[in-house]
């Protein structure tokens, strides 16, 4: 009988909690570590919702990975009985000649994705909460909506624990070291543990934990802002998520309780974070100006004064493709980081790929545009 592999998961946030679930489901002996506890709001995840959509606006090669994630979202919901995702649809909109809008139009057609193309008149009638510009292309991605970040991370971590994983909470990992002859050592403030392999998913702390990496992951601070509508929403109104490309890119998600709409901006509007241990979680009034402009221009039914603000941080690579694969010269350490604002929807697939790479050394998932033979290609 094959011996059971012992695998550490360093960082049980978005991707790490899913990796712990997938590894434990395949019979590995899993120990997860987190500097906080699953579901915390000090890193990339939090703020009630993240957009789930079938089409990335910049690259059609993600479609098969989203499909794999889609099946695992369903599986995790079925195994746990929790509503982690709600498919309300998502409107992708922007000037018809914008390169990302052209990509969206091509990708939905090429992959036969469930969608509708709408003109400004149809949007005004069906989605009066949104105002689009003349000449905009609007695509309704129907297999889309929102996922719940805190609930998802806690549910995946809890499912992993039910399957035998142990999670060491409030236990920052100080060092991940390959052992000569095979295996990995994980050092914390209380000691060192030995594993056959490690999945390293530290999100914005990747540079802190692995300072010698040959790839740059820049950490940015992202603000989420919640707005109240001027009038109560009709219970049967369609309330899809929405993403706009163009001069001021932004996204929005109606909140699950129907009371507010959350807005967020793109990377170009985020400030860099020098040290993830010192994230400035206070929002200055001038940081709200872009939100106010967006509400005035595109969401006239909302009061432009936000009722809630939260600050998160995310690691971005130059290519915006994540780092996924074995560390160079070290087959037993699998790194997944730098999700560049796109990682939540993909996280169950990424956790599964992490399990493939840690347990078998390779994956059948189509990640060649991200890795080369299981090695990071960024
Ligand atoms: C505001 C905002 C909005 C977003 N919107 C979307 C969206 O709509 N759709 C979408 O798909 N994606 C979205 N994203 C991106 C997505 O949320 C991220 O890509 C994803 O959460 C990153 O997951 P991660 O596992 O890499 O990092 P995290 O979820 O941050 O997990 C990293 C974990 O590692 C732990 N850790 C770090 N260092 C150590 C250490 N040394 N020892 C122990 N533990 C450690 C941390 O405590 C944390 O729990 C958004 C991101 C932000 C910030």
Tab-separated table of C-alpha atoms and ligand atoms in Angstrom:
chain	number	residue	atom	x	y	z
A	1	UNK	CA	0.000	0.000	0.000
A	2	UNK	CA	1.298	3.486	-0.910
A	3	UNK	CA	2.272	5.558	2.144
A	4	UNK	CA	0.149	8.562	2.935
A	5	UNK	CA	1.847	11.802	1.859
A	6	UNK	CA	2.295	14.484	4.513
A	7	UNK	CA	1.656	17.907	2.993
A	8	UNK	CA	1.860	21.358	4.601
A	9	UNK	CA	-0.340	24.196	3.344
A	10	UNK	CA	1.204	27.554	4.178
A	11	UNK	CA	-1.571	30.165	4.242
A	12	UNK	CA	-5.145	28.841	4.525
A	13	UNK	CA	-6.757	31.832	2.786
A	14	UNK	CA	-8.551	31.765	-0.562
A	15	UNK	CA	-6.416	29.231	-2.426
A	16	UNK	CA	-4.832	27.497	0.583
A	17	UNK	CA	-8.176	26.530	2.150
A	18	UNK	CA	-9.221	24.969	-1.166
A	19	UNK	CA	-5.863	23.196	-1.480
A	20	UNK	CA	-6.305	21.800	2.052
A	21	UNK	CA	-9.777	20.494	1.069
A	22	UNK	CA	-8.566	18.900	-2.182
A	23	UNK	CA	-5.484	17.355	-0.530
A	24	UNK	CA	-7.467	15.961	2.410
A	25	UNK	CA	-10.145	14.635	0.031
A	26	UNK	CA	-7.424	12.660	-1.741
A	27	UNK	CA	-6.191	11.098	1.472
A	28	UNK	CA	-3.120	13.239	2.177
A	29	UNK	CA	-2.165	14.027	5.769
A	30	UNK	CA	-2.585	17.801	5.731
A	31	UNK	CA	-1.369	20.438	8.157
A	32	UNK	CA	-2.401	24.019	7.330
A	33	UNK	CA	-0.814	27.123	8.831
A	34	UNK	CA	-2.174	30.651	8.894
A	35	UNK	CA	-0.896	33.853	10.493
A	36	UNK	CA	-4.588	34.531	11.314
A	37	UNK	CA	-7.536	32.107	11.054
A	38	UNK	CA	-9.602	30.963	8.042
A	39	UNK	CA	-12.096	33.631	6.942
A	40	UNK	CA	-10.174	36.655	8.307
A	41	UNK	CA	-10.324	40.022	6.512
A	42	UNK	CA	-6.664	41.153	6.660
A	43	UNK	CA	-5.508	39.991	3.269
A	44	UNK	CA	-7.073	39.431	-0.184
A	45	UNK	CA	-10.414	37.887	0.814
A	46	UNK	CA	-13.400	39.467	2.556
A	47	UNK	CA	-16.129	42.052	2.041
A	48	UNK	CA	-19.068	39.622	1.523
A	49	UNK	CA	-18.773	39.059	-2.220
A	50	UNK	CA	-16.449	38.451	-5.163
A	51	UNK	CA	-17.548	38.309	-8.799
A	52	UNK	CA	-17.780	34.848	-10.348
A	53	UNK	CA	-17.883	34.935	-14.148
A	54	UNK	CA	-17.289	32.509	-16.997
A	55	UNK	CA	-15.284	34.941	-19.086
A	56	UNK	CA	-12.153	36.814	-18.095
A	57	UNK	CA	-12.033	40.079	-19.992
A	58	UNK	CA	-8.375	39.733	-20.933
A	59	UNK	CA	-7.734	36.089	-21.847
A	60	UNK	CA	-9.921	33.256	-23.186
A	61	UNK	CA	-7.471	30.623	-21.975
A	62	UNK	CA	-8.970	30.833	-18.482
A	63	UNK	CA	-12.313	29.425	-19.687
A	64	UNK	CA	-11.431	25.706	-19.126
A	65	UNK	CA	-10.031	26.547	-15.668
A	66	UNK	CA	-13.224	28.420	-14.781
A	67	UNK	CA	-15.187	25.331	-15.923
A	68	UNK	CA	-13.116	23.128	-13.602
A	69	UNK	CA	-13.619	25.648	-10.783
A	70	UNK	CA	-17.348	25.708	-11.564
A	71	UNK	CA	-17.678	21.946	-11.008
A	72	UNK	CA	-15.765	22.181	-7.718
A	73	UNK	CA	-17.881	25.149	-6.513
A	74	UNK	CA	-20.905	22.885	-7.037
A	75	UNK	CA	-19.176	19.984	-5.283
A	76	UNK	CA	-18.186	22.008	-2.215
A	77	UNK	CA	-21.718	23.391	-1.929
A	78	UNK	CA	-23.190	19.880	-2.252
A	79	UNK	CA	-20.778	18.387	0.327
A	80	UNK	CA	-21.419	21.110	2.896
A	81	UNK	CA	-24.970	22.321	2.198
A	82	UNK	CA	-23.807	25.967	2.198
A	83	UNK	CA	-24.753	28.577	-0.426
A	84	UNK	CA	-21.297	29.754	-1.446
A	85	UNK	CA	-22.310	31.142	-4.817
A	86	UNK	CA	-25.384	32.785	-6.359
A	87	UNK	CA	-25.701	32.931	-10.147
A	88	UNK	CA	-27.343	36.295	-10.767
A	89	UNK	CA	-25.537	36.871	-14.083
A	90	UNK	CA	-22.870	39.518	-14.721
A	91	UNK	CA	-22.944	42.386	-17.207
A	92	UNK	CA	-19.628	43.118	-18.893
A	93	UNK	CA	-19.715	46.531	-20.502
A	94	UNK	CA	-17.469	49.089	-22.126
A	95	UNK	CA	-16.698	50.822	-25.425
A	96	UNK	CA	-17.261	48.326	-28.251
A	97	UNK	CA	-13.788	49.040	-29.664
A	98	UNK	CA	-12.007	48.476	-26.317
A	99	UNK	CA	-9.557	45.522	-26.678
A	100	UNK	CA	-10.965	43.705	-23.621
A	101	UNK	CA	-14.528	44.084	-24.905
A	102	UNK	CA	-13.416	42.637	-28.247
A	103	UNK	CA	-11.852	39.712	-26.326
A	104	UNK	CA	-15.103	39.183	-24.403
A	105	UNK	CA	-17.142	39.116	-27.620
A	106	UNK	CA	-14.722	36.637	-29.219
A	107	UNK	CA	-14.412	34.383	-26.150
A	108	UNK	CA	-18.151	34.011	-25.488
A	109	UNK	CA	-18.675	33.046	-29.145
A	110	UNK	CA	-15.640	30.753	-29.442
A	111	UNK	CA	-16.431	28.786	-26.259
A	112	UNK	CA	-20.210	28.814	-26.710
A	113	UNK	CA	-20.735	30.494	-23.327
A	114	UNK	CA	-24.286	31.225	-22.191
A	115	UNK	CA	-24.629	34.946	-22.916
A	116	UNK	CA	-26.708	37.749	-24.409
A	117	UNK	CA	-25.445	40.834	-26.265
A	118	UNK	CA	-27.482	43.929	-25.349
A	119	UNK	CA	-27.673	47.428	-26.782
A	120	UNK	CA	-28.016	50.632	-24.723
A	121	UNK	CA	-31.800	50.667	-25.169
A	122	UNK	CA	-32.200	47.093	-23.894
A	123	UNK	CA	-29.951	47.845	-20.896
A	124	UNK	CA	-31.959	50.984	-20.023
A	125	UNK	CA	-35.192	48.961	-20.053
A	126	UNK	CA	-34.025	45.829	-18.291
A	127	UNK	CA	-31.375	47.242	-15.938
A	128	UNK	CA	-32.473	50.828	-15.167
A	129	UNK	CA	-30.009	50.890	-12.252
A	130	UNK	CA	-27.128	51.106	-14.783
A	131	UNK	CA	-26.367	53.877	-17.251
A	132	UNK	CA	-24.161	52.925	-20.185
A	133	UNK	CA	-22.492	55.245	-22.708
A	134	UNK	CA	-23.433	55.544	-26.377
A	135	UNK	CA	-21.313	53.121	-28.368
A	136	UNK	CA	-20.962	50.688	-25.464
A	137	UNK	CA	-21.027	46.949	-25.974
A	138	UNK	CA	-22.840	45.110	-23.169
A	139	UNK	CA	-22.546	41.344	-22.752
A	140	UNK	CA	-24.634	39.526	-20.139
A	141	UNK	CA	-22.603	36.528	-18.931
A	142	UNK	CA	-25.425	34.311	-17.692
A	143	UNK	CA	-23.350	31.693	-15.874
A	144	UNK	CA	-21.994	34.324	-13.517
A	145	UNK	CA	-22.853	36.079	-10.281
A	146	UNK	CA	-21.148	36.311	-6.918
A	147	UNK	CA	-19.322	34.054	-4.477
A	148	UNK	CA	-19.037	34.681	-0.736
A	149	UNK	CA	-15.385	34.983	0.303
A	150	UNK	CA	-15.478	34.628	4.101
A	151	UNK	CA	-18.027	31.811	3.983
A	152	UNK	CA	-16.120	30.024	1.219
A	153	UNK	CA	-12.749	30.129	2.981
A	154	UNK	CA	-14.264	28.934	6.263
A	155	UNK	CA	-16.330	26.250	4.546
A	156	UNK	CA	-13.374	24.858	2.560
A	157	UNK	CA	-11.162	24.903	5.687
A	158	UNK	CA	-13.860	23.238	7.790
A	159	UNK	CA	-14.468	20.591	5.135
A	160	UNK	CA	-10.704	19.924	5.038
A	161	UNK	CA	-10.738	19.516	8.840
A	162	UNK	CA	-13.708	17.145	8.639
A	163	UNK	CA	-11.633	15.078	6.220
A	164	UNK	CA	-8.748	14.948	8.692
A	165	UNK	CA	-6.685	18.089	8.025
A	166	UNK	CA	-5.316	20.028	10.977
A	167	UNK	CA	-5.065	23.824	10.776
A	168	UNK	CA	-2.642	25.691	13.002
A	169	UNK	CA	-4.308	29.082	13.500
A	170	UNK	CA	-2.415	32.275	14.443
A	171	UNK	CA	0.809	30.497	13.499
A	172	UNK	CA	2.915	32.482	11.014
A	173	UNK	CA	5.396	30.374	9.081
A	174	UNK	CA	8.857	31.947	9.198
A	175	UNK	CA	10.650	29.690	6.726
A	176	UNK	CA	9.948	26.983	4.153
A	177	UNK	CA	13.132	25.024	3.438
A	178	UNK	CA	13.719	22.123	1.056
A	179	UNK	CA	15.482	19.174	2.712
A	180	UNK	CA	18.426	17.555	0.930
A	181	UNK	CA	17.259	14.167	-0.388
A	182	UNK	CA	13.564	15.184	-0.422
A	183	UNK	CA	10.921	16.782	1.731
A	184	UNK	CA	10.350	20.200	3.229
A	185	UNK	CA	10.781	21.788	6.650
A	186	UNK	CA	8.323	24.359	7.959
A	187	UNK	CA	9.615	26.643	10.706
A	188	UNK	CA	7.277	28.547	13.012
A	189	UNK	CA	7.933	30.385	16.294
A	190	UNK	CA	7.222	27.160	18.181
A	191	UNK	CA	9.351	24.700	16.217
A	192	UNK	CA	10.038	22.940	12.936
A	193	UNK	CA	7.918	20.259	11.258
A	194	UNK	CA	8.921	17.954	8.414
A	195	UNK	CA	6.688	17.175	5.397
A	196	UNK	CA	6.905	15.308	2.096
A	197	UNK	CA	5.724	18.416	0.248
A	198	UNK	CA	4.449	21.949	0.868
A	199	UNK	CA	1.809	23.993	-0.936
A	200	UNK	CA	2.700	27.649	-0.353
A	201	UNK	CA	-0.242	30.048	-0.736
A	202	UNK	CA	0.650	33.180	1.271
A	203	UNK	CA	-1.146	35.725	-0.945
A	204	UNK	CA	0.315	39.221	-0.456
A	205	UNK	CA	3.014	37.864	1.902
A	206	UNK	CA	4.752	35.893	-0.853
A	207	UNK	CA	7.732	38.276	-1.045
A	208	UNK	CA	7.973	38.324	2.741
A	209	UNK	CA	8.036	34.518	3.055
A	210	UNK	CA	10.119	33.761	-0.072
A	211	UNK	CA	12.361	36.827	-0.503
A	212	UNK	CA	14.633	35.342	-3.190
A	213	UNK	CA	11.948	34.638	-5.793
A	214	UNK	CA	12.972	35.436	-9.390
A	215	UNK	CA	9.497	36.879	-10.155
A	216	UNK	CA	8.048	40.157	-9.001
A	217	UNK	CA	4.723	40.138	-7.146
A	218	UNK	CA	3.676	43.728	-6.388
A	219	UNK	CA	1.187	44.192	-3.589
A	220	UNK	CA	-1.595	46.766	-3.952
A	221	UNK	CA	-4.230	48.076	-1.574
A	222	UNK	CA	-7.821	47.790	-2.832
A	223	UNK	CA	-10.819	49.649	-1.401
A	224	UNK	CA	-14.337	48.215	-1.387
A	225	UNK	CA	-17.143	50.767	-0.933
A	226	UNK	CA	-20.834	50.042	-0.275
A	227	UNK	CA	-23.643	52.383	-1.406
A	228	UNK	CA	-27.358	52.545	-0.596
A	229	UNK	CA	-29.964	53.067	-3.331
A	230	UNK	CA	-32.181	56.183	-3.159
A	231	UNK	CA	-35.264	53.956	-3.311
A	232	UNK	CA	-36.122	50.431	-2.198
A	233	UNK	CA	-35.432	47.897	-4.940
A	234	UNK	CA	-38.314	45.915	-6.359
A	235	UNK	CA	-38.029	42.315	-5.127
A	236	UNK	CA	-38.191	40.862	-8.636
A	237	UNK	CA	-35.752	43.286	-10.307
A	238	UNK	CA	-32.789	41.583	-11.997
A	239	UNK	CA	-29.642	42.517	-10.082
A	240	UNK	CA	-26.609	41.100	-11.860
A	241	UNK	CA	-23.023	41.902	-10.952
A	242	UNK	CA	-21.358	44.270	-13.420
A	243	UNK	CA	-17.892	45.046	-14.733
A	244	UNK	CA	-16.947	48.045	-16.812
A	245	UNK	CA	-13.895	48.413	-19.027
A	246	UNK	CA	-12.880	51.786	-20.459
A	247	UNK	CA	-11.370	55.011	-19.125
A	248	UNK	CA	-12.407	54.324	-15.497
A	249	UNK	CA	-12.692	50.531	-15.080
A	250	UNK	CA	-14.759	49.344	-12.134
A	251	UNK	CA	-16.971	46.499	-10.962
A	252	UNK	CA	-20.048	46.283	-8.769
A	253	UNK	CA	-21.947	43.604	-6.891
A	254	UNK	CA	-25.428	44.021	-5.408
A	255	UNK	CA	-25.162	42.710	-1.846
A	256	UNK	CA	-26.731	39.322	-1.018
A	257	UNK	CA	-29.308	40.932	1.323
A	258	UNK	CA	-30.430	43.357	-1.423
A	259	UNK	CA	-29.688	46.443	0.691
A	260	UNK	CA	-26.525	47.887	-0.869
A	261	UNK	CA	-24.279	47.775	-3.921
A	262	UNK	CA	-20.547	47.237	-3.443
A	263	UNK	CA	-18.160	48.947	-5.868
A	264	UNK	CA	-14.468	48.364	-6.492
A	265	UNK	CA	-11.856	49.825	-8.834
A	266	UNK	CA	-9.144	48.259	-10.978
A	267	UNK	CA	-5.432	47.943	-10.198
A	268	UNK	CA	-4.608	51.298	-11.836
A	269	UNK	CA	-6.462	53.002	-8.960
A	270	UNK	CA	-4.877	50.966	-6.137
A	271	UNK	CA	-1.967	52.264	-4.056
A	272	UNK	CA	1.114	50.071	-3.580
A	273	UNK	CA	1.658	48.349	-0.216
A	274	UNK	CA	5.278	48.417	0.996
A	275	UNK	CA	4.789	45.971	3.858
A	276	UNK	CA	1.765	43.621	4.106
A	277	UNK	CA	2.169	43.688	7.896
A	278	UNK	CA	1.363	47.428	7.851
A	279	UNK	CA	-1.623	47.702	5.539
A	280	UNK	CA	-3.235	51.125	5.951
A	281	UNK	CA	-6.895	50.280	6.476
A	282	UNK	CA	-8.055	53.905	6.769
A	283	UNK	CA	-9.606	55.458	3.658
A	284	UNK	CA	-8.906	59.151	3.046
A	285	UNK	CA	-11.771	61.300	1.639
A	286	UNK	CA	-9.853	61.992	-1.602
A	287	UNK	CA	-9.682	58.235	-2.246
A	288	UNK	CA	-13.467	58.285	-2.669
A	289	UNK	CA	-13.506	60.766	-5.559
A	290	UNK	CA	-13.344	58.106	-8.278
A	291	UNK	CA	-16.186	56.176	-6.629
A	292	UNK	CA	-18.302	59.344	-6.537
A	293	UNK	CA	-17.616	59.977	-10.229
A	294	UNK	CA	-18.614	56.383	-11.113
A	295	UNK	CA	-21.872	56.609	-9.139
A	296	UNK	CA	-22.778	59.930	-10.767
A	297	UNK	CA	-21.972	58.708	-14.274
A	298	UNK	CA	-23.141	55.092	-14.272
A	299	UNK	CA	-25.281	54.372	-11.193
A	300	UNK	CA	-27.636	57.334	-10.738
A	301	UNK	CA	-29.942	55.362	-8.423
A	302	UNK	CA	-27.287	55.170	-5.708
A	303	UNK	CA	-26.508	57.722	-3.019
A	304	UNK	CA	-22.845	58.690	-3.726
A	305	UNK	CA	-21.938	58.771	-0.009
A	306	UNK	CA	-20.662	55.298	0.924
A	307	UNK	CA	-22.097	53.631	4.020
A	308	UNK	CA	-19.284	51.146	4.509
A	309	UNK	CA	-15.617	50.935	3.464
A	310	UNK	CA	-13.115	48.080	3.668
A	311	UNK	CA	-9.500	47.752	2.600
A	312	UNK	CA	-7.870	44.564	1.291
A	313	UNK	CA	-4.615	43.784	-0.511
A	314	UNK	CA	-3.676	41.622	-3.457
A	315	UNK	CA	-0.464	40.506	-5.207
A	316	UNK	CA	-0.126	41.367	-8.910
A	317	UNK	CA	2.373	39.975	-11.424
A	318	UNK	CA	3.506	42.029	-14.446
A	319	UNK	CA	1.675	39.672	-16.832
A	320	UNK	CA	-1.356	39.408	-14.464
A	321	UNK	CA	-1.007	35.627	-14.837
A	322	UNK	CA	-0.494	33.948	-11.454
A	323	UNK	CA	2.602	32.079	-10.328
A	324	UNK	CA	1.553	28.413	-10.217
A	325	UNK	CA	4.002	25.526	-10.048
A	326	UNK	CA	7.038	23.950	-8.423
A	327	UNK	CA	9.726	26.293	-7.178
A	328	UNK	CA	12.809	26.116	-9.414
A	329	UNK	CA	15.097	23.314	-8.249
A	330	UNK	CA	12.616	22.167	-5.624
A	331	UNK	CA	10.020	19.587	-6.666
A	332	UNK	CA	8.519	19.396	-3.184
A	333	UNK	CA	7.451	23.041	-2.885
A	334	UNK	CA	4.428	24.148	-4.927
A	335	UNK	CA	3.778	27.889	-5.047
A	336	UNK	CA	0.482	29.584	-5.965
A	337	UNK	CA	0.502	33.370	-5.695
A	338	UNK	CA	0.069	36.650	-7.579
A	339	UNK	CA	-3.560	36.107	-8.589
A	340	UNK	CA	-3.740	39.706	-9.800
A	341	UNK	CA	-7.337	40.446	-8.841
A	342	UNK	CA	-8.759	37.304	-10.466
A	343	UNK	CA	-8.158	34.472	-8.029
A	344	UNK	CA	-11.382	33.977	-6.132
A	345	UNK	CA	-13.528	32.507	-8.881
A	346	UNK	CA	-10.696	30.153	-9.813
A	347	UNK	CA	-9.740	29.175	-6.263
A	348	UNK	CA	-11.260	25.650	-6.112
A	349	UNK	CA	-9.536	24.783	-9.412
A	350	UNK	CA	-6.276	26.267	-8.151
A	351	UNK	CA	-6.551	24.242	-4.924
A	352	UNK	CA	-7.111	21.098	-6.995
A	353	UNK	CA	-4.123	21.884	-9.228
A	354	UNK	CA	-2.019	22.438	-6.084
A	355	UNK	CA	-3.064	18.970	-4.893
A	356	UNK	CA	-2.156	17.464	-8.299
A	357	UNK	CA	1.281	19.059	-8.259
A	358	UNK	CA	2.027	18.205	-4.612
A	359	UNK	CA	0.828	14.583	-4.806
A	360	UNK	CA	1.679	13.557	-8.403
A	361	UNK	CA	4.167	16.187	-9.574
A	362	UNK	CA	1.937	17.151	-12.536
A	363	UNK	CA	-1.603	18.154	-13.444
A	364	UNK	CA	-3.922	17.351	-16.334
A	365	UNK	CA	-5.524	20.810	-16.089
A	366	UNK	CA	-4.697	23.167	-19.008
A	367	UNK	CA	-2.297	25.520	-17.278
A	368	UNK	CA	0.398	25.590	-19.960
A	369	UNK	CA	-0.171	29.305	-20.509
A	370	UNK	CA	0.669	29.800	-16.805
A	371	UNK	CA	3.320	27.116	-16.311
A	372	UNK	CA	5.772	25.136	-18.396
A	373	UNK	CA	5.750	21.444	-17.437
A	374	UNK	CA	4.512	22.303	-13.969
A	375	UNK	CA	7.143	25.010	-13.545
A	376	UNK	CA	6.266	28.653	-13.106
A	377	UNK	CA	6.457	30.457	-16.430
A	378	UNK	CA	5.515	34.053	-15.520
B	1	LIG	C1	-10.896	44.054	-3.133
B	1	LIG	C2	-10.674	42.836	-3.980
B	1	LIG	C3	-11.653	42.437	-4.877
B	1	LIG	C4	-11.477	41.295	-5.643
B	1	LIG	N1	-12.479	40.909	-6.489
B	1	LIG	C5	-12.392	39.720	-7.115
B	1	LIG	C6	-13.493	39.226	-7.863
B	1	LIG	O1	-14.520	39.905	-7.969
B	1	LIG	N2	-13.393	37.982	-8.434
B	1	LIG	C7	-12.268	37.221	-8.312
B	1	LIG	O2	-12.230	36.113	-8.839
B	1	LIG	N3	-11.200	37.676	-7.608
B	1	LIG	C8	-11.243	38.885	-7.007
B	1	LIG	N4	-10.199	39.352	-6.265
B	1	LIG	C9	-8.983	38.549	-6.192
B	1	LIG	C10	-9.059	37.439	-5.163
B	1	LIG	O3	-9.754	37.865	-4.004
B	1	LIG	C11	-7.621	37.043	-4.843
B	1	LIG	O4	-6.971	36.708	-6.067
B	1	LIG	C12	-7.540	35.864	-3.911
B	1	LIG	O5	-8.285	36.125	-2.740
B	1	LIG	C13	-6.069	35.607	-3.555
B	1	LIG	O6	-6.009	34.420	-2.810
B	1	LIG	P1	-4.677	33.969	-2.076
B	1	LIG	O7	-4.969	32.633	-1.504
B	1	LIG	O8	-3.514	34.152	-2.988
B	1	LIG	O9	-4.475	35.038	-0.909
B	1	LIG	P2	-5.231	35.185	0.485
B	1	LIG	O10	-6.664	34.848	0.367
B	1	LIG	O11	-4.863	36.520	0.992
B	1	LIG	O12	-4.592	34.060	1.391
B	1	LIG	C14	-3.267	34.134	1.867
B	1	LIG	C15	-3.269	33.555	3.267
B	1	LIG	O13	-1.942	33.288	3.670
B	1	LIG	C16	-1.801	33.645	5.035
B	1	LIG	N5	-0.368	33.850	5.256
B	1	LIG	C17	0.429	34.741	4.617
B	1	LIG	N6	1.705	34.601	5.020
B	1	LIG	C18	1.715	33.582	5.923
B	1	LIG	C19	2.739	32.974	6.689
B	1	LIG	N7	4.016	33.367	6.601
B	1	LIG	N8	2.387	31.980	7.524
B	1	LIG	C20	1.103	31.562	7.651
B	1	LIG	N9	0.086	32.122	6.933
B	1	LIG	C21	0.390	33.111	6.080
B	1	LIG	C22	-2.666	34.889	5.171
B	1	LIG	O14	-3.020	35.132	6.511
B	1	LIG	C23	-3.859	34.516	4.294
B	1	LIG	O15	-4.861	33.844	5.040
B	1	LIG	C24	-10.293	40.523	-5.524
B	1	LIG	C25	-9.297	40.934	-4.641
B	1	LIG	C26	-9.474	42.080	-3.877
B	1	LIG	C27	-8.392	42.494	-2.927
